[in-house]
């Protein structure tokens, strides 16, 4: 358990940089493309435009997106059901949003509240360990974000990852479209 906790925890040596959510999603999709192809014939991706960057660790945020996409793939009962991934910006909360929605089997309401609990899984019979979302929740927390799930059995699941835009974390956009730290 200690090793898993250390794995899920941000290490001070890991570099926090300005990251592009669209690049994170594109990379995650490439890394799980084989699983996507085996799970569905319907993948839809919508990349937001003019998105502000997020201060974070690219690989750690990518790990969350990979986990969400993998879970979506595993939930699909057949190839004719789809997965939808989108990035957007919510100006009212100054947050970058990454949404992964599936047309899968869904999750009972009583189970949704336990998705971030260590060792809780709705897929124990298929070999699920209940650690993927626990690790993801920890990564999101380290990035001052939120991860919320909306699901109904038979109607699929929608996962919404929200991360604060870099401006909210001491960064501002300057005239030449580069990002500089405020002093």
PDB file of C-alpha atoms in Angstrom:
ATOM      1  CA  UNK A   1       0.000   0.000   0.000  1.00  0.00           C
ATOM      2  CA  UNK A   2       2.879   2.365   0.795  1.00  0.00           C
ATOM      3  CA  UNK A   3       4.398   1.766  -2.635  1.00  0.00           C
ATOM      4  CA  UNK A   4       1.040   2.446  -4.295  1.00  0.00           C
ATOM      5  CA  UNK A   5       0.607   5.608  -2.253  1.00  0.00           C
ATOM      6  CA  UNK A   6       4.087   6.776  -3.294  1.00  0.00           C
ATOM      7  CA  UNK A   7       3.272   5.944  -6.920  1.00  0.00           C
ATOM      8  CA  UNK A   8       0.097   8.001  -6.773  1.00  0.00           C
ATOM      9  CA  UNK A   9       1.685  10.957  -5.025  1.00  0.00           C
ATOM     10  CA  UNK A  10       3.387  13.825  -6.819  1.00  0.00           C
ATOM     11  CA  UNK A  11       7.133  13.780  -6.294  1.00  0.00           C
ATOM     12  CA  UNK A  12       8.832  17.184  -5.821  1.00  0.00           C
ATOM     13  CA  UNK A  13      11.377  16.321  -8.516  1.00  0.00           C
ATOM     14  CA  UNK A  14       8.664  16.032 -11.141  1.00  0.00           C
ATOM     15  CA  UNK A  15       8.550  19.074 -13.344  1.00  0.00           C
ATOM     16  CA  UNK A  16       5.421  21.218 -13.402  1.00  0.00           C
ATOM     17  CA  UNK A  17       5.170  23.073 -16.695  1.00  0.00           C
ATOM     18  CA  UNK A  18       2.543  24.759 -18.804  1.00  0.00           C
ATOM     19  CA  UNK A  19       0.737  21.977 -20.622  1.00  0.00           C
ATOM     20  CA  UNK A  20      -1.716  21.941 -23.505  1.00  0.00           C
ATOM     21  CA  UNK A  21      -4.820  19.838 -22.768  1.00  0.00           C
ATOM     22  CA  UNK A  22      -5.296  19.061 -26.451  1.00  0.00           C
ATOM     23  CA  UNK A  23      -1.764  17.647 -26.643  1.00  0.00           C
ATOM     24  CA  UNK A  24      -2.413  15.544 -23.529  1.00  0.00           C
ATOM     25  CA  UNK A  25      -5.599  14.083 -25.041  1.00  0.00           C
ATOM     26  CA  UNK A  26      -3.951  13.436 -28.437  1.00  0.00           C
ATOM     27  CA  UNK A  27      -1.050  11.628 -26.763  1.00  0.00           C
ATOM     28  CA  UNK A  28      -3.361   9.580 -24.522  1.00  0.00           C
ATOM     29  CA  UNK A  29      -5.468   8.493 -27.510  1.00  0.00           C
ATOM     30  CA  UNK A  30      -2.358   7.387 -29.400  1.00  0.00           C
ATOM     31  CA  UNK A  31      -1.164   5.371 -26.405  1.00  0.00           C
ATOM     32  CA  UNK A  32      -4.488   3.509 -26.036  1.00  0.00           C
ATOM     33  CA  UNK A  33      -5.408   3.403 -29.740  1.00  0.00           C
ATOM     34  CA  UNK A  34      -5.145  -0.395 -29.862  1.00  0.00           C
ATOM     35  CA  UNK A  35      -7.608  -0.770 -26.982  1.00  0.00           C
ATOM     36  CA  UNK A  36      -9.947   1.776 -28.561  1.00  0.00           C
ATOM     37  CA  UNK A  37      -9.907  -0.123 -31.879  1.00  0.00           C
ATOM     38  CA  UNK A  38     -10.701  -3.383 -30.078  1.00  0.00           C
ATOM     39  CA  UNK A  39     -13.570  -1.771 -28.134  1.00  0.00           C
ATOM     40  CA  UNK A  40     -15.468   0.504 -30.506  1.00  0.00           C
ATOM     41  CA  UNK A  41     -16.001   1.596 -34.078  1.00  0.00           C
ATOM     42  CA  UNK A  42     -17.160   5.014 -32.844  1.00  0.00           C
ATOM     43  CA  UNK A  43     -14.647   7.370 -31.295  1.00  0.00           C
ATOM     44  CA  UNK A  44     -15.414  11.070 -31.472  1.00  0.00           C
ATOM     45  CA  UNK A  45     -12.887  13.671 -30.329  1.00  0.00           C
ATOM     46  CA  UNK A  46     -13.559  17.394 -30.180  1.00  0.00           C
ATOM     47  CA  UNK A  47     -10.602  19.647 -29.416  1.00  0.00           C
ATOM     48  CA  UNK A  48     -11.402  23.052 -27.980  1.00  0.00           C
ATOM     49  CA  UNK A  49      -9.776  26.103 -29.544  1.00  0.00           C
ATOM     50  CA  UNK A  50      -7.799  28.867 -27.846  1.00  0.00           C
ATOM     51  CA  UNK A  51      -7.557  26.909 -24.616  1.00  0.00           C
ATOM     52  CA  UNK A  52      -5.378  28.373 -21.877  1.00  0.00           C
ATOM     53  CA  UNK A  53      -2.617  26.094 -20.604  1.00  0.00           C
ATOM     54  CA  UNK A  54      -2.628  24.312 -17.272  1.00  0.00           C
ATOM     55  CA  UNK A  55       0.291  24.259 -14.854  1.00  0.00           C
ATOM     56  CA  UNK A  56       0.976  20.588 -14.320  1.00  0.00           C
ATOM     57  CA  UNK A  57       2.897  17.468 -15.124  1.00  0.00           C
ATOM     58  CA  UNK A  58       2.120  16.299 -18.673  1.00  0.00           C
ATOM     59  CA  UNK A  59       2.643  12.580 -18.000  1.00  0.00           C
ATOM     60  CA  UNK A  60       0.560  12.601 -14.805  1.00  0.00           C
ATOM     61  CA  UNK A  61      -2.413  14.348 -16.441  1.00  0.00           C
ATOM     62  CA  UNK A  62      -2.007  12.048 -19.441  1.00  0.00           C
ATOM     63  CA  UNK A  63      -2.162   9.084 -17.036  1.00  0.00           C
ATOM     64  CA  UNK A  64      -5.573  10.291 -15.805  1.00  0.00           C
ATOM     65  CA  UNK A  65      -6.912  10.689 -19.348  1.00  0.00           C
ATOM     66  CA  UNK A  66      -5.595   7.244 -20.318  1.00  0.00           C
ATOM     67  CA  UNK A  67      -7.340   5.721 -17.306  1.00  0.00           C
ATOM     68  CA  UNK A  68     -10.633   7.429 -18.169  1.00  0.00           C
ATOM     69  CA  UNK A  69     -10.475   6.266 -21.789  1.00  0.00           C
ATOM     70  CA  UNK A  70      -9.541   2.710 -20.775  1.00  0.00           C
ATOM     71  CA  UNK A  71     -12.463   2.586 -18.344  1.00  0.00           C
ATOM     72  CA  UNK A  72     -14.771   3.869 -21.085  1.00  0.00           C
ATOM     73  CA  UNK A  73     -13.521   1.140 -23.442  1.00  0.00           C
ATOM     74  CA  UNK A  74     -14.066  -1.558 -20.822  1.00  0.00           C
ATOM     75  CA  UNK A  75     -17.630  -0.405 -20.225  1.00  0.00           C
ATOM     76  CA  UNK A  76     -18.792  -0.807 -23.818  1.00  0.00           C
ATOM     77  CA  UNK A  77     -21.001  -3.851 -24.392  1.00  0.00           C
ATOM     78  CA  UNK A  78     -20.391  -3.898 -28.169  1.00  0.00           C
ATOM     79  CA  UNK A  79     -18.448  -2.237 -30.998  1.00  0.00           C
ATOM     80  CA  UNK A  80     -21.449  -0.204 -32.105  1.00  0.00           C
ATOM     81  CA  UNK A  81     -21.387   1.794 -28.835  1.00  0.00           C
ATOM     82  CA  UNK A  82     -19.150   4.859 -28.791  1.00  0.00           C
ATOM     83  CA  UNK A  83     -16.782   7.020 -26.812  1.00  0.00           C
ATOM     84  CA  UNK A  84     -16.721  10.818 -26.927  1.00  0.00           C
ATOM     85  CA  UNK A  85     -13.748  12.885 -25.731  1.00  0.00           C
ATOM     86  CA  UNK A  86     -13.733  16.684 -25.632  1.00  0.00           C
ATOM     87  CA  UNK A  87     -11.641  19.553 -24.326  1.00  0.00           C
ATOM     88  CA  UNK A  88     -13.059  22.954 -23.514  1.00  0.00           C
ATOM     89  CA  UNK A  89     -12.624  26.014 -21.339  1.00  0.00           C
ATOM     90  CA  UNK A  90     -15.145  27.099 -18.699  1.00  0.00           C
ATOM     91  CA  UNK A  91     -14.567  30.854 -18.240  1.00  0.00           C
ATOM     92  CA  UNK A  92     -16.948  31.117 -15.282  1.00  0.00           C
ATOM     93  CA  UNK A  93     -14.668  28.844 -13.245  1.00  0.00           C
ATOM     94  CA  UNK A  94     -11.448  29.589 -15.186  1.00  0.00           C
ATOM     95  CA  UNK A  95     -11.053  25.849 -15.675  1.00  0.00           C
ATOM     96  CA  UNK A  96      -9.892  23.615 -18.441  1.00  0.00           C
ATOM     97  CA  UNK A  97     -12.308  20.716 -18.958  1.00  0.00           C
ATOM     98  CA  UNK A  98     -11.528  17.275 -20.349  1.00  0.00           C
ATOM     99  CA  UNK A  99     -14.636  15.145 -20.736  1.00  0.00           C
ATOM    100  CA  UNK A 100     -14.743  11.428 -21.516  1.00  0.00           C
ATOM    101  CA  UNK A 101     -18.226  10.067 -22.171  1.00  0.00           C
ATOM    102  CA  UNK A 102     -19.168   6.536 -23.127  1.00  0.00           C
ATOM    103  CA  UNK A 103     -22.262   4.657 -24.242  1.00  0.00           C
ATOM    104  CA  UNK A 104     -21.397   1.798 -21.925  1.00  0.00           C
ATOM    105  CA  UNK A 105     -23.251  -0.168 -19.300  1.00  0.00           C
ATOM    106  CA  UNK A 106     -23.194   2.669 -16.758  1.00  0.00           C
ATOM    107  CA  UNK A 107     -22.599   2.570 -13.022  1.00  0.00           C
ATOM    108  CA  UNK A 108     -25.218   2.286 -10.276  1.00  0.00           C
ATOM    109  CA  UNK A 109     -25.695   5.556  -8.361  1.00  0.00           C
ATOM    110  CA  UNK A 110     -24.621   3.945  -5.087  1.00  0.00           C
ATOM    111  CA  UNK A 111     -21.279   2.973  -6.639  1.00  0.00           C
ATOM    112  CA  UNK A 112     -20.487   6.347  -8.268  1.00  0.00           C
ATOM    113  CA  UNK A 113     -19.667   7.937  -4.899  1.00  0.00           C
ATOM    114  CA  UNK A 114     -17.038   5.243  -4.221  1.00  0.00           C
ATOM    115  CA  UNK A 115     -15.154   5.465  -7.530  1.00  0.00           C
ATOM    116  CA  UNK A 116     -12.155   7.201  -5.949  1.00  0.00           C
ATOM    117  CA  UNK A 117     -11.903   4.828  -2.998  1.00  0.00           C
ATOM    118  CA  UNK A 118      -8.807   2.606  -2.990  1.00  0.00           C
ATOM    119  CA  UNK A 119      -9.553  -0.990  -3.997  1.00  0.00           C
ATOM    120  CA  UNK A 120     -13.181  -0.219  -4.930  1.00  0.00           C
ATOM    121  CA  UNK A 121     -14.015  -1.630  -8.338  1.00  0.00           C
ATOM    122  CA  UNK A 122     -17.116  -2.455 -10.312  1.00  0.00           C
ATOM    123  CA  UNK A 123     -15.021  -4.905 -12.366  1.00  0.00           C
ATOM    124  CA  UNK A 124     -13.626  -7.307  -9.749  1.00  0.00           C
ATOM    125  CA  UNK A 125     -14.790 -10.336 -11.805  1.00  0.00           C
ATOM    126  CA  UNK A 126     -12.804  -9.064 -14.814  1.00  0.00           C
ATOM    127  CA  UNK A 127      -9.650  -8.500 -12.786  1.00  0.00           C
ATOM    128  CA  UNK A 128     -10.135  -4.857 -11.800  1.00  0.00           C
ATOM    129  CA  UNK A 129      -8.049  -3.811  -8.790  1.00  0.00           C
ATOM    130  CA  UNK A 130      -9.800  -0.585  -7.868  1.00  0.00           C
ATOM    131  CA  UNK A 131      -6.565   1.404  -8.037  1.00  0.00           C
ATOM    132  CA  UNK A 132      -6.781   3.186 -11.400  1.00  0.00           C
ATOM    133  CA  UNK A 133      -9.319   5.805 -10.379  1.00  0.00           C
ATOM    134  CA  UNK A 134      -7.814   6.107  -6.914  1.00  0.00           C
ATOM    135  CA  UNK A 135      -4.476   7.041  -8.513  1.00  0.00           C
ATOM    136  CA  UNK A 136      -6.299   9.365 -10.930  1.00  0.00           C
ATOM    137  CA  UNK A 137      -8.137  11.157  -8.114  1.00  0.00           C
ATOM    138  CA  UNK A 138      -4.806  11.703  -6.321  1.00  0.00           C
ATOM    139  CA  UNK A 139      -3.180  13.140  -9.440  1.00  0.00           C
ATOM    140  CA  UNK A 140      -6.137  15.455 -10.043  1.00  0.00           C
ATOM    141  CA  UNK A 141      -6.033  16.600  -6.414  1.00  0.00           C
ATOM    142  CA  UNK A 142      -2.294  17.385  -6.739  1.00  0.00           C
ATOM    143  CA  UNK A 143      -3.171  19.598  -9.723  1.00  0.00           C
ATOM    144  CA  UNK A 144      -5.877  21.415  -7.698  1.00  0.00           C
ATOM    145  CA  UNK A 145      -8.539  19.998  -9.986  1.00  0.00           C
ATOM    146  CA  UNK A 146     -11.686  17.929  -9.709  1.00  0.00           C
ATOM    147  CA  UNK A 147     -12.843  14.676 -11.247  1.00  0.00           C
ATOM    148  CA  UNK A 148     -16.582  14.052 -11.300  1.00  0.00           C
ATOM    149  CA  UNK A 149     -18.629  11.172 -12.644  1.00  0.00           C
ATOM    150  CA  UNK A 150     -22.211  11.143 -13.889  1.00  0.00           C
ATOM    151  CA  UNK A 151     -23.679   7.761 -14.722  1.00  0.00           C
ATOM    152  CA  UNK A 152     -26.844   5.724 -14.982  1.00  0.00           C
ATOM    153  CA  UNK A 153     -27.031   1.996 -15.590  1.00  0.00           C
ATOM    154  CA  UNK A 154     -27.743   1.320 -19.245  1.00  0.00           C
ATOM    155  CA  UNK A 155     -27.022   4.913 -20.256  1.00  0.00           C
ATOM    156  CA  UNK A 156     -23.244   5.163 -19.995  1.00  0.00           C
ATOM    157  CA  UNK A 157     -20.905   7.326 -17.966  1.00  0.00           C
ATOM    158  CA  UNK A 158     -19.566  10.848 -18.256  1.00  0.00           C
ATOM    159  CA  UNK A 159     -16.277  11.696 -16.536  1.00  0.00           C
ATOM    160  CA  UNK A 160     -15.452  15.402 -16.218  1.00  0.00           C
ATOM    161  CA  UNK A 161     -11.888  16.393 -15.379  1.00  0.00           C
ATOM    162  CA  UNK A 162     -11.558  20.062 -14.435  1.00  0.00           C
ATOM    163  CA  UNK A 163      -8.154  21.719 -13.983  1.00  0.00           C
ATOM    164  CA  UNK A 164      -7.500  25.373 -13.126  1.00  0.00           C
ATOM    165  CA  UNK A 165      -6.208  27.435 -16.023  1.00  0.00           C
ATOM    166  CA  UNK A 166      -2.646  28.645 -15.525  1.00  0.00           C
ATOM    167  CA  UNK A 167      -3.731  32.274 -15.095  1.00  0.00           C
ATOM    168  CA  UNK A 168      -5.402  31.270 -11.846  1.00  0.00           C
ATOM    169  CA  UNK A 169      -2.124  29.786 -10.662  1.00  0.00           C
ATOM    170  CA  UNK A 170       0.103  32.864 -10.985  1.00  0.00           C
ATOM    171  CA  UNK A 171       0.465  33.028 -14.746  1.00  0.00           C
ATOM    172  CA  UNK A 172      -0.772  35.605 -17.192  1.00  0.00           C
ATOM    173  CA  UNK A 173      -0.852  35.889 -20.961  1.00  0.00           C
ATOM    174  CA  UNK A 174       1.387  38.573 -22.428  1.00  0.00           C
ATOM    175  CA  UNK A 175       1.092  40.339 -25.776  1.00  0.00           C
ATOM    176  CA  UNK A 176       3.272  37.924 -27.773  1.00  0.00           C
ATOM    177  CA  UNK A 177       1.052  34.939 -26.728  1.00  0.00           C
ATOM    178  CA  UNK A 178       3.739  33.404 -24.554  1.00  0.00           C
ATOM    179  CA  UNK A 179       3.098  32.674 -20.900  1.00  0.00           C
ATOM    180  CA  UNK A 180       5.167  34.261 -18.173  1.00  0.00           C
ATOM    181  CA  UNK A 181       5.061  33.924 -14.437  1.00  0.00           C
ATOM    182  CA  UNK A 182       3.731  36.945 -12.551  1.00  0.00           C
ATOM    183  CA  UNK A 183       6.086  38.346  -9.933  1.00  0.00           C
TER     184      UNK A 183
END
